[in-house]
Coordinates of C-alpha atoms in Angstrom, one line a residue:
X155 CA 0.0 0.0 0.0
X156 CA 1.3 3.7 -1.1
X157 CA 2.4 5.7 2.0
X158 CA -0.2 8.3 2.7
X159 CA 1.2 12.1 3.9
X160 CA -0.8 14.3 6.4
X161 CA -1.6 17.9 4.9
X162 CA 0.6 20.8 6.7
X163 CA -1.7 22.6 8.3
X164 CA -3.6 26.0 6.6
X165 CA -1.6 28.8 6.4
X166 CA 1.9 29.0 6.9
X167 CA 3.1 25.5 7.1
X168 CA 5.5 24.6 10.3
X169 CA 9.2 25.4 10.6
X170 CA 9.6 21.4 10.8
X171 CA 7.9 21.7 7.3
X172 CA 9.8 23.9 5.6
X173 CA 13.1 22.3 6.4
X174 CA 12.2 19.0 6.0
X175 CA 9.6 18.5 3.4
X176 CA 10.9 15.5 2.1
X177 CA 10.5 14.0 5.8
X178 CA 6.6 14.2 5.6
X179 CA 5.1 11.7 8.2
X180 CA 2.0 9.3 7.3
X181 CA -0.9 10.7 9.3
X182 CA -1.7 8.1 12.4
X183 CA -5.1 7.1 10.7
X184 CA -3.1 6.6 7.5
X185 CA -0.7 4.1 9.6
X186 CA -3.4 2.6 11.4
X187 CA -5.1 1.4 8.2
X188 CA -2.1 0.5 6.9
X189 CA -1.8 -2.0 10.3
X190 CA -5.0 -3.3 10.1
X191 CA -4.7 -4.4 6.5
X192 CA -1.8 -6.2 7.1
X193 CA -3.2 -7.7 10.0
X194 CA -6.0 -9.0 7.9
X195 CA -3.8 -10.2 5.2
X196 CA -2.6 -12.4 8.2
X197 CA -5.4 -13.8 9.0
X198 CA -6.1 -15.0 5.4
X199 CA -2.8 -16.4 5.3
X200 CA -2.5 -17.8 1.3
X201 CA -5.7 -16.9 0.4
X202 CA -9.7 -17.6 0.7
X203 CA -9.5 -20.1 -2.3
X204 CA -6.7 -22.1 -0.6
X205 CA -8.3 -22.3 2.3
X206 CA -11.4 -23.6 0.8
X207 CA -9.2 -26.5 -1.1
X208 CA -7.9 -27.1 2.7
X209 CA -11.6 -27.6 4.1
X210 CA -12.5 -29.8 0.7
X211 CA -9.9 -32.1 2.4
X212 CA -11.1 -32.2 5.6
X213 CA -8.5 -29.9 7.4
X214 CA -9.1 -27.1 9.1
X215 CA -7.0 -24.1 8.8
X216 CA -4.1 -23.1 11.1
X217 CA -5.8 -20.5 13.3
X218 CA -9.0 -22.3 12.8
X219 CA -6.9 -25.2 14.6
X220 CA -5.8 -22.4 17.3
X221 CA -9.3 -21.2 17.8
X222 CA -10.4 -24.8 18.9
X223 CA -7.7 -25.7 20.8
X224 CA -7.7 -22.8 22.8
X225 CA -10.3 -21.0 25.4
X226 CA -12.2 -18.6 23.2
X227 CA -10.8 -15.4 23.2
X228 CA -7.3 -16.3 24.5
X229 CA -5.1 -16.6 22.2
X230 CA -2.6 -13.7 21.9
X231 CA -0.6 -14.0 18.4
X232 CA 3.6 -13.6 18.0
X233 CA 5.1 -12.1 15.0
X234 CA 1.6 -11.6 12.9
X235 CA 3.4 -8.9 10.7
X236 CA 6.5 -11.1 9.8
X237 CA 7.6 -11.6 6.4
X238 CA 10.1 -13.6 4.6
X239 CA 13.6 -12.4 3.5
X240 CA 14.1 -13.9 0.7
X241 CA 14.4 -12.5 -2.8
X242 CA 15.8 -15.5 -4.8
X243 CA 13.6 -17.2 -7.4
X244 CA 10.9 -14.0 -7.6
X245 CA 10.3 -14.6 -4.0
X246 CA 10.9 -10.9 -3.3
X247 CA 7.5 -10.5 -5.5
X248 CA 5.5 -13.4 -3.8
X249 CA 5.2 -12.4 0.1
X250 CA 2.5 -13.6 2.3
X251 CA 2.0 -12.1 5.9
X252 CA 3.2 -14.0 8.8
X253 CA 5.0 -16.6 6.3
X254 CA 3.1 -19.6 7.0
X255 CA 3.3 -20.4 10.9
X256 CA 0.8 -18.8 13.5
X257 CA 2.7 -18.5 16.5
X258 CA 1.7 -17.1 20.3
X259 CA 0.3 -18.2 23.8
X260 CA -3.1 -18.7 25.6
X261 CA -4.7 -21.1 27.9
X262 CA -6.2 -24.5 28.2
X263 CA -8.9 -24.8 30.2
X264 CA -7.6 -21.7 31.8
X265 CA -4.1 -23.2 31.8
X266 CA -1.2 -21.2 30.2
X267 CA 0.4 -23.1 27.1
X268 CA 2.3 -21.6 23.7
X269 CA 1.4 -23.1 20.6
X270 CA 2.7 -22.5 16.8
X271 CA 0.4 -24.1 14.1
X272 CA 1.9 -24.3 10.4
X273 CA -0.3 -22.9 7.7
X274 CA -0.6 -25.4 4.6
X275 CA -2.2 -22.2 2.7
X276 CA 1.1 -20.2 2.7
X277 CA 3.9 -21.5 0.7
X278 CA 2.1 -24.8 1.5
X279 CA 3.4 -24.2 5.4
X280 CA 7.0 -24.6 4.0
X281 CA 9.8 -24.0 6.8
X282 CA 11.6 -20.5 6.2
X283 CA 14.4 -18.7 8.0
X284 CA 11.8 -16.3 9.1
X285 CA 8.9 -19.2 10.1
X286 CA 11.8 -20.9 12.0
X287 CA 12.8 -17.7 14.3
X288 CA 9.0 -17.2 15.0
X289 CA 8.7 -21.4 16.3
X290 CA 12.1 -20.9 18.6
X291 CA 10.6 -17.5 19.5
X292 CA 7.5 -19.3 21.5
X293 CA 9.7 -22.0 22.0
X294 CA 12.5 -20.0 23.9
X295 CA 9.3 -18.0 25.4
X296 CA 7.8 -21.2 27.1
X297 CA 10.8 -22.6 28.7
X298 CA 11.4 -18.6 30.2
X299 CA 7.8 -18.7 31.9
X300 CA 7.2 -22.3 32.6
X301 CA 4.5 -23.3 30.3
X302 CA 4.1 -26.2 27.5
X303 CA 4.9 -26.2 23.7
X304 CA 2.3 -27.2 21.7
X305 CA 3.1 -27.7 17.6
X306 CA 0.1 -28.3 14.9
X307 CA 2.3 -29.4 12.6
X308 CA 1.0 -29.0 8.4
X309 CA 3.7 -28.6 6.2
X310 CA 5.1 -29.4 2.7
X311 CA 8.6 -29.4 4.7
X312 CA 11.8 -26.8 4.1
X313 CA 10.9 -23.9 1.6
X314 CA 13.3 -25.1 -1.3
X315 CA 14.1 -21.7 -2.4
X316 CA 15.9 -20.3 0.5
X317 CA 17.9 -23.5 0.4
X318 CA 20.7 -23.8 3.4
X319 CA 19.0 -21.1 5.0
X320 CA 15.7 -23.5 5.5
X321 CA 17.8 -26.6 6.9
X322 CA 19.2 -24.3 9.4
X323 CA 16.0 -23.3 10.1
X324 CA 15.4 -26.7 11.3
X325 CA 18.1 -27.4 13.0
X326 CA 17.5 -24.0 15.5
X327 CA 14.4 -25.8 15.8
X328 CA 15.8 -29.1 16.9
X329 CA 18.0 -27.5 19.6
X330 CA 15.6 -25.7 21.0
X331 CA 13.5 -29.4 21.0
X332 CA 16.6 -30.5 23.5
X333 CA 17.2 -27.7 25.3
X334 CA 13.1 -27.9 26.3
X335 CA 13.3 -31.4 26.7
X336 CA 12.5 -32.4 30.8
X337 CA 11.9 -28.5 30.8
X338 CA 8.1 -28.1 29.9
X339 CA 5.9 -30.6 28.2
X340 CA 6.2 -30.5 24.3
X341 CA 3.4 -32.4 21.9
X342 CA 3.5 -32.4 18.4
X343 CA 0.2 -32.7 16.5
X344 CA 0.4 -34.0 12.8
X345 CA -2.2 -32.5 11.4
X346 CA -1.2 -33.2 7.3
X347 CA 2.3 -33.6 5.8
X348 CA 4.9 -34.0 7.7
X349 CA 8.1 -35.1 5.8
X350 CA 12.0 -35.3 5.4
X351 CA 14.4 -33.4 8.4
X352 CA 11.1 -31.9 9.6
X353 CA 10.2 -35.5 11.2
X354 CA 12.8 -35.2 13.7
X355 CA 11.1 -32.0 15.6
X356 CA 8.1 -34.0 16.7
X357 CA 10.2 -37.3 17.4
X358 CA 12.1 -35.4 20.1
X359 CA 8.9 -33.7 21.4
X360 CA 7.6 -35.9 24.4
X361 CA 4.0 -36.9 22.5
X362 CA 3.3 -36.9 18.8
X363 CA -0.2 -37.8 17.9
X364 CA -1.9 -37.7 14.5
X365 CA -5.0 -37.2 12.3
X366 CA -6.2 -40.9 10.4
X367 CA -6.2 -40.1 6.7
X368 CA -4.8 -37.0 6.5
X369 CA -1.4 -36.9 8.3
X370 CA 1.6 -38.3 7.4
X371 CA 5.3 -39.0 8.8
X372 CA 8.2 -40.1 6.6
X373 CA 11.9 -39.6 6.2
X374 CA 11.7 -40.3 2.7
X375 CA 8.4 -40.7 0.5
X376 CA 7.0 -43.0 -1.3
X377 CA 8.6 -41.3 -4.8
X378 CA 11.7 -41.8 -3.3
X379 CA 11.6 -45.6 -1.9
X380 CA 10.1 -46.8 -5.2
X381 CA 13.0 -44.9 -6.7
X382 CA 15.4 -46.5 -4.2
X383 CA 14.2 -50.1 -3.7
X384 CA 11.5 -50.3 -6.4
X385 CA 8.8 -50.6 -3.4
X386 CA 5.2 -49.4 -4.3
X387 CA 3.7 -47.7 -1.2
X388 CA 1.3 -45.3 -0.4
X389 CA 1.6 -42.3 1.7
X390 CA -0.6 -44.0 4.0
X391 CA 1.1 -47.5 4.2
X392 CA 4.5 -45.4 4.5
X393 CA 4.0 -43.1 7.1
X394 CA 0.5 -42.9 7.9
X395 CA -1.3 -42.9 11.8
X396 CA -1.9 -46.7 11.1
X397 CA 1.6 -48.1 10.8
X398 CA 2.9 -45.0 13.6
X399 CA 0.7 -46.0 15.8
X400 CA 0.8 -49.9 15.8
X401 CA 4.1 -50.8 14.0
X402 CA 6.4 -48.3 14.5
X403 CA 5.6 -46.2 17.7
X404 CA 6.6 -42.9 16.5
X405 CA 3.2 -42.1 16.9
X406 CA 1.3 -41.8 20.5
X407 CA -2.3 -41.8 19.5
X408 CA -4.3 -40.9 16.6
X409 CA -7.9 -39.4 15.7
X410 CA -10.1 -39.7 13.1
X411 CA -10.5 -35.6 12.3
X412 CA -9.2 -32.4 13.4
X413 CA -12.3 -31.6 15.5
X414 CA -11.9 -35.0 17.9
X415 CA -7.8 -34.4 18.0
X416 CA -7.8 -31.3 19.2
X417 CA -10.8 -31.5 21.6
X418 CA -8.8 -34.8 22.9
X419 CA -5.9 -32.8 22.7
X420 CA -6.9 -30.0 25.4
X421 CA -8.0 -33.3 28.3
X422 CA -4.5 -34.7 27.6
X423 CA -2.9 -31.6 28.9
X424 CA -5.1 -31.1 31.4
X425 CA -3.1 -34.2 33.3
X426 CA 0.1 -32.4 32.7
X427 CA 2.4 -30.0 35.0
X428 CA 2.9 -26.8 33.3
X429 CA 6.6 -27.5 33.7
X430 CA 9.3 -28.9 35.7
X431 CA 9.1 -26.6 38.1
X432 CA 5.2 -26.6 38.7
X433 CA 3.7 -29.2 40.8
X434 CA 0.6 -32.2 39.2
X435 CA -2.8 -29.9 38.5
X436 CA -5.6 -30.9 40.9
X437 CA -8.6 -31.4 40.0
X438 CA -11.8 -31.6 42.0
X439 CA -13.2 -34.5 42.3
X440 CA -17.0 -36.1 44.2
X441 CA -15.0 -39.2 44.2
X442 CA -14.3 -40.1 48.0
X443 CA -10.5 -41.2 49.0
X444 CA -12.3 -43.5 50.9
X445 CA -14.1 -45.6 48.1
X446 CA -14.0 -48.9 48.2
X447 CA -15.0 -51.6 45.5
X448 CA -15.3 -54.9 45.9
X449 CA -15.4 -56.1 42.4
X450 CA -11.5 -55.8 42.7
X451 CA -11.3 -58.7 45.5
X452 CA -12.6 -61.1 42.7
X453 CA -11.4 -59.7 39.5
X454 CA -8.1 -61.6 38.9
X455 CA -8.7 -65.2 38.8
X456 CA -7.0 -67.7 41.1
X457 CA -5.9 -69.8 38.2
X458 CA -2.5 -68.0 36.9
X459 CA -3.5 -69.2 33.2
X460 CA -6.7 -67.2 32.9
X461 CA -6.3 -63.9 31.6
X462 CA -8.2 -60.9 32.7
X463 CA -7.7 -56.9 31.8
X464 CA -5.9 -54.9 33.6
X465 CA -7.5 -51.9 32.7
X466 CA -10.6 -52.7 34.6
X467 CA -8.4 -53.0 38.3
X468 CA -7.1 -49.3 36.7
X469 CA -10.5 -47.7 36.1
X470 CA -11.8 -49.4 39.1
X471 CA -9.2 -47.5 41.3
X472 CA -8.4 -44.1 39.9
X473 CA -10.9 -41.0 40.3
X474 CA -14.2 -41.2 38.3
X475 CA -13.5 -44.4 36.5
X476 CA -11.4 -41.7 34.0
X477 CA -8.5 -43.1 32.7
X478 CA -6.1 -41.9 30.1
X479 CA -4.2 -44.7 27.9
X480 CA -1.6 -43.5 25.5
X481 CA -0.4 -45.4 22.9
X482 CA -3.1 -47.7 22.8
X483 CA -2.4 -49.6 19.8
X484 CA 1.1 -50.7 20.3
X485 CA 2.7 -52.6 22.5
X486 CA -0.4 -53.6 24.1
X487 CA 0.9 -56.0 26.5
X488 CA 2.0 -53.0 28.2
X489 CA -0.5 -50.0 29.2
X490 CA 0.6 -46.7 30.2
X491 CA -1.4 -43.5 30.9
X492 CA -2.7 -41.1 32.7
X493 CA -5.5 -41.0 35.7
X494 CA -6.2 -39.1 38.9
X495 CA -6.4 -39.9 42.5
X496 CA -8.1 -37.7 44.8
X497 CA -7.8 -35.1 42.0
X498 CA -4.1 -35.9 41.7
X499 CA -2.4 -36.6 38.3
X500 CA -0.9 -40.2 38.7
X501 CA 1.4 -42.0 36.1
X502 CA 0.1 -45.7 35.5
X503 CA 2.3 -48.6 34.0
X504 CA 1.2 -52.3 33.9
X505 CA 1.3 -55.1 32.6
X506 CA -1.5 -56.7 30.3
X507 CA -2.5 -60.1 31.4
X508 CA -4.9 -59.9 28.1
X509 CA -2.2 -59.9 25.7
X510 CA 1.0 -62.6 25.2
X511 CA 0.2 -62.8 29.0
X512 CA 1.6 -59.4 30.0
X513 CA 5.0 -60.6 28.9
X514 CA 7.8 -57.8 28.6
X515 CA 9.5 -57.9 25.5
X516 CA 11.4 -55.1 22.9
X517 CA 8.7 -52.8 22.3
X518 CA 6.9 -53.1 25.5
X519 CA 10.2 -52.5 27.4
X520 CA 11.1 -49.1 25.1
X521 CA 7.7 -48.0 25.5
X522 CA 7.5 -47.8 29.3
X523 CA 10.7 -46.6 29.8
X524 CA 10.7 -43.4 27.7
X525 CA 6.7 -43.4 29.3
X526 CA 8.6 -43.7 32.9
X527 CA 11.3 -41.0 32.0
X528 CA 9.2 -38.2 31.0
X529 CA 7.1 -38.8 34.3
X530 CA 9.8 -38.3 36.8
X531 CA 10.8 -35.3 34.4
X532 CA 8.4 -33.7 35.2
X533 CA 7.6 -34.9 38.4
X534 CA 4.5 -36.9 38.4
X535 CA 4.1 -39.8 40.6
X536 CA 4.5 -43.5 39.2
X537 CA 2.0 -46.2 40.4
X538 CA 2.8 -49.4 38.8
X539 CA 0.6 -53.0 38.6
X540 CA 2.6 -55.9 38.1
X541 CA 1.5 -58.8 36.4
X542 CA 4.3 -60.4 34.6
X543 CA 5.4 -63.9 34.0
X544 CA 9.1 -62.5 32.3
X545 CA 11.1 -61.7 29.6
X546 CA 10.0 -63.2 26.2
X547 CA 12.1 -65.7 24.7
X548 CA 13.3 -66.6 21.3
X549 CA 16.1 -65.9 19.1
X550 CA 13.7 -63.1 17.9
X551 CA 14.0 -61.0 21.1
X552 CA 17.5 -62.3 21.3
X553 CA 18.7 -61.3 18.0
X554 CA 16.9 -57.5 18.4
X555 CA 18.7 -56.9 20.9
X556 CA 16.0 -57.6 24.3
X557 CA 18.9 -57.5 27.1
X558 CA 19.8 -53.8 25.9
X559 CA 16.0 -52.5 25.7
X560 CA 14.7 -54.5 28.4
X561 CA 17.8 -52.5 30.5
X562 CA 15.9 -48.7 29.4
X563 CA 13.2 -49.8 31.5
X564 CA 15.2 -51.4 34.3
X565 CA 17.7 -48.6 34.0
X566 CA 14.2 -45.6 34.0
X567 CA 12.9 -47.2 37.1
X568 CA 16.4 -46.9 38.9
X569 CA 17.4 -43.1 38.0
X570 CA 13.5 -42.4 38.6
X571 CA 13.2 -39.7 42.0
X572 CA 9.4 -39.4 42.4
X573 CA 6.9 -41.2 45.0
X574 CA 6.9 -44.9 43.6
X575 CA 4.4 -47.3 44.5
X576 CA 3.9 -50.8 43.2
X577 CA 1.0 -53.6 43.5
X578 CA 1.4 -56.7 42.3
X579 CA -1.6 -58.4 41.2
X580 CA -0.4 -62.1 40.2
X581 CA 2.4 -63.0 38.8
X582 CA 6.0 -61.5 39.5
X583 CA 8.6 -63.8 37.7
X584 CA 12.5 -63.5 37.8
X585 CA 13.7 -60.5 36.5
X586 CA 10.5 -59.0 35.3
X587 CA 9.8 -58.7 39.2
X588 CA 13.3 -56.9 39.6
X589 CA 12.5 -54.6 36.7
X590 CA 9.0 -53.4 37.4
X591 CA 9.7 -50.6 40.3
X592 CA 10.6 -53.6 42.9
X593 CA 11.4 -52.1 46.3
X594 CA 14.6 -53.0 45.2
X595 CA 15.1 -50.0 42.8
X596 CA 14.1 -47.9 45.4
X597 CA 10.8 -48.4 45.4
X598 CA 8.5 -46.1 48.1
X599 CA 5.4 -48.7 48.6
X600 CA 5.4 -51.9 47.3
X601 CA 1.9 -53.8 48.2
X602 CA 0.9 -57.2 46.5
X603 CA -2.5 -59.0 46.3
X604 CA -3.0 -61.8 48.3
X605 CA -3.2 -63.6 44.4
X606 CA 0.4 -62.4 44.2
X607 CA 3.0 -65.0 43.0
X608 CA 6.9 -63.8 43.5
X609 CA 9.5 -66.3 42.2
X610 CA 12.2 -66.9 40.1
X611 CA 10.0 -68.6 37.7
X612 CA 6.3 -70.4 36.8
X613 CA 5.1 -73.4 38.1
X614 CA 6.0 -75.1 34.6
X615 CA 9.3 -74.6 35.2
X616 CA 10.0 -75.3 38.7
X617 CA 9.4 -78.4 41.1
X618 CA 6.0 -77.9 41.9
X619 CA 6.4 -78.4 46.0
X620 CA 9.1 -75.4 46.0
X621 CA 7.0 -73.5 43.6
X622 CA 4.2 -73.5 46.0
X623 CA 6.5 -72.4 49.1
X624 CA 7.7 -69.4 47.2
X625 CA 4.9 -68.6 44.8
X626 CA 2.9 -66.2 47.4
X627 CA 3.5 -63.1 48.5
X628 CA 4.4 -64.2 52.4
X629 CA 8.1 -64.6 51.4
X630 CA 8.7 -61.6 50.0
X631 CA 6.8 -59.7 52.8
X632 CA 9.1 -61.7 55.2
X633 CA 12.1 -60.6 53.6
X634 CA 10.8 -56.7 53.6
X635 CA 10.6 -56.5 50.1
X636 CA 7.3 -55.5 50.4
X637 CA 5.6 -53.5 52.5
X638 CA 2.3 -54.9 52.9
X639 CA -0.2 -57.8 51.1
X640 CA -2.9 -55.7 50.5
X641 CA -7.2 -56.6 50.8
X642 CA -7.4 -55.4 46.6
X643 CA -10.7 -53.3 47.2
X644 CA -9.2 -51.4 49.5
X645 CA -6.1 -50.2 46.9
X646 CA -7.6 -47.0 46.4
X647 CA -7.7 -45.4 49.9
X648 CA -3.9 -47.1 50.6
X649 CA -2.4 -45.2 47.4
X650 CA -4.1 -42.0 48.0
X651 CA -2.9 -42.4 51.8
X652 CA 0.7 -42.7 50.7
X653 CA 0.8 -40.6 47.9
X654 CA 0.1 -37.9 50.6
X655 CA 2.9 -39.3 53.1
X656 CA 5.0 -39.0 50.3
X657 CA 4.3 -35.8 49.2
X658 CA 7.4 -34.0 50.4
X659 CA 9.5 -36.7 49.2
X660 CA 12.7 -35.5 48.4
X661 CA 15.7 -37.5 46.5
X662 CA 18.5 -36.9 44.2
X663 CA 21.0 -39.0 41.7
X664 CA 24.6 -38.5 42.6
X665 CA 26.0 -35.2 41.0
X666 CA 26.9 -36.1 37.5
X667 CA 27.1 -34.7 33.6
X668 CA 24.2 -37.4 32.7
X669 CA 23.9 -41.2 33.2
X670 CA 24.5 -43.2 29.9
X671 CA 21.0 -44.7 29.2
X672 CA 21.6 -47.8 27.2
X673 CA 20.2 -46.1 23.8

């Protein structure tokens, strides 16, 4: 837009006028237009007919995406005048305002979080020098106030034409990822193409969920593979919220639109700290400390054969019946998640009787150890329910390497610092037992069921006379390794009792660089 001049005033113009007419200031209406036009070529970001080809795919926009995530009205927007600096390839000619990322803070459910959400209608949310220093901009924001990073991620990847200046864009990026990491909670949310270097921002986040359909996560696409190894594959067989979600494990959890994500999206972080230096969010609850529920003293059969699921001791114990799984769909003969007790966040890991017997193998053991680690990150209590018959065997597990992955869970529980407290249900075999927060990586509480089974291995595989002498949970409570064999409907009221004793709990790792996790 021309620059428009205030008039000097009638008569004899001002002394400022006559020496400086070439100095002429835009009137503050003038400027204030100007501002406001820019600010509304923002908010249309690459244009009304790209955003109706964005809806005729089922997405919404990027500040659509903000709008719902968001408490109405609270979103306050970073950097909405910011425009590339490029001028290679005519892109000095071809500039859109705010250069395809919407970047700022507001709250969930009254809580403070920063967000950045690419916008696939402006330069097809390509990464620029300029969108980059806007993302590390919230980024470096968050980490100053305490608050978590939120990305909806919807981009075509690094904007070709600014070349090295793009990749270095995303490396910024990737440092900031680490320097945040164990610092504020950071989820990615793929909410359309998500290809190339840009795959590693939301694989060092701690949660990366997608959309079904319309998201996708590859290194290399499927162009390239067929290229490469003559493979045909789709886009969705590659890198799609199936095979991330129950093959691969990239991906946390996935939705079938951008409505249900995003709504799901604001109860996840509702269980979250705002940081590492803020304490579990309470919320109130009508469900008394006190309840207890008989269903439990029946629930796991006798026989150790039978299987029954273990997500039905875990609803019957935290608050409300309310419990948050993640990662669903792989690995499922772990579950992990999220619940409340007495309004409390609790972490929850245990093992799945329902599937290969709740046996810990590669996947399962990878899955609650990074699950574990970002827990006692951030400070969140871990309540664990043991059910596990061992490692699996095979050359399978051998060969993949299951004494180096089963040692990330072993070696999570160990360095873990907050409360711990463990109830075994049935079956504690060998090492498994060790592994699974045993008072003997320094454990807080360790209860068991009066259905509990502690030894060194199944009946199968022992004489059945010493089996029976050691398969109960008296020896162990002899031996002090655990602290009490618990009635199982009253579980609740114990836990809630000693997450309050252990409240103040304080503990710290010898003073070192870092530990050397084996990766």
């Amino acid at each position: 837009m021309p620059s428009v001049s205030c008039s000097p005033p009638a008569g004899r113009p001002p002394a400022s006028f006559a020496r400086r007419p070439d100095r002429m200031r835009p009137c503050p209406q003038a400027v204030l237009h100007m501002i406001e036009d820019k600010r509304n070529q923002a908010k249309l970001g690459g244009g009304q007919k790209r955003i109706d080809a964005q809806h005729n795919k089922g997405k919404l926009t990027a500040r659509e995406r903000i709008d719902l995530l968001l408490d109405s009205g609270s979103f306050r927007e970073y950097d909405a005048f910011v425009e590339h600096r490029c001028h290679d390839f005519g892109m000095a000619e071809n500039k859109i305002t705010g250069d395809g990322v919407v970047t700022g803070y507001g709250t969930v459910n009254g809580r403070l979080v920063y967000v950045f959400s690419q916008d696939f209608t402006s330069y097809g949310g390509s990464l620029s020098k300029t969108n980059a220093q806007k993302i590390c901009k919230v980024m470096d924001q968050a980490m100053l106030v305490g608050a978590p990073v939120i990305g909806l991620n919807d981009s075509g990847g690094a904007r070709i034409q600014e070349g090295v200046d793009s990749l270095g864009g995303y490396a910024d990026i990737f440092q900031k990822n680490v320097l945040a990491s164990g610092v504020v909670p950071q989820i990615s949310l793929i909410m359309g193409p998500c290809a190339g270097g840009a795959v590693y921002s939301p694989a060092l986040t701690d949660f990366t969920f997608m959309v079904r359909d319309t998201s996708y996560l590859f290194v290399t696409g499927p162009d390239v593979v067929k290229a490469v190894t003559n493979e045909q594959v789709t886009q969705e067989e590659l890198g799609g919220a199936g095979p991330h979600t129950t093959k691969s494990g990239v991906a946390h959890l996935a939705f079938d639109n951008d409505i249900e994500a995003l709504a799901r999206l604001r109860d996840f972080v509702d269980f979250l700290p705002l940081s590492n230096r803020h304490e579990v969010p309470v919320r109130p609850t009508h469900d008394s400390p006190d309840r207890k529920d008989d269903a439990l003293n029946i629930l796991v059969p006798t026989d150790s054969t039978k299987a029954y699921d273990i997500k039905d001791v875990i609803t019957r114990i935290v608050d409300d019946n309310n419990f948050f799984e993640v990662m669903p769909d792989f690995a499922k003969n772990i579950v992990v998640g999220f619940g409340r007790l007495d309004g409390e966040t609790v972490s929850i890991i245990a093992n799945q009787p329902l599937v290969s017997s709740g046996v810990l193998d590669i996947n399962s053991s990878i899955k609650a150890a990074r699950w574990v680690r970002f827990c006692d990150a951030f400070n969140i209590p871990l309540l664990t329910f043991v059910d596990v018959p061992g490692f699996l065997p095979g050359t399978a597990q051998e060969h993949g390497g299951i004494i180096r992955n089963g040692a990330k869970l072993l070696y999570a529980y160990a360095e873990a610092t907050v409360p711990k407290i463990t109830v075994i249900t049935r079956k504690a075999y060998g090492g498994a037992y060790d592994v699974m927060s045993s008072k003997h990586l320094r454990g807080d509480v360790n209860y068991s069921w009066p259905t509990g089974e502690i030894a060194v291995m199944g009946a199968k595989g022992a004489v059945e006379i010493i089996f029976r002498q050691f398969a109960n949970p008296l020896p162990a409570a002899q031996r002090g390794f655990l602290d009490d064999i618990l009635i199982p409907s009253e579980t609740r009221t114990r836990i809630i009792q000693d997450l309050k004793m252990l409240k103040n709990k304080k503990l710290t790792n010898p003073a070192k660089k870092h530990g050397n996790i084996p990766l």
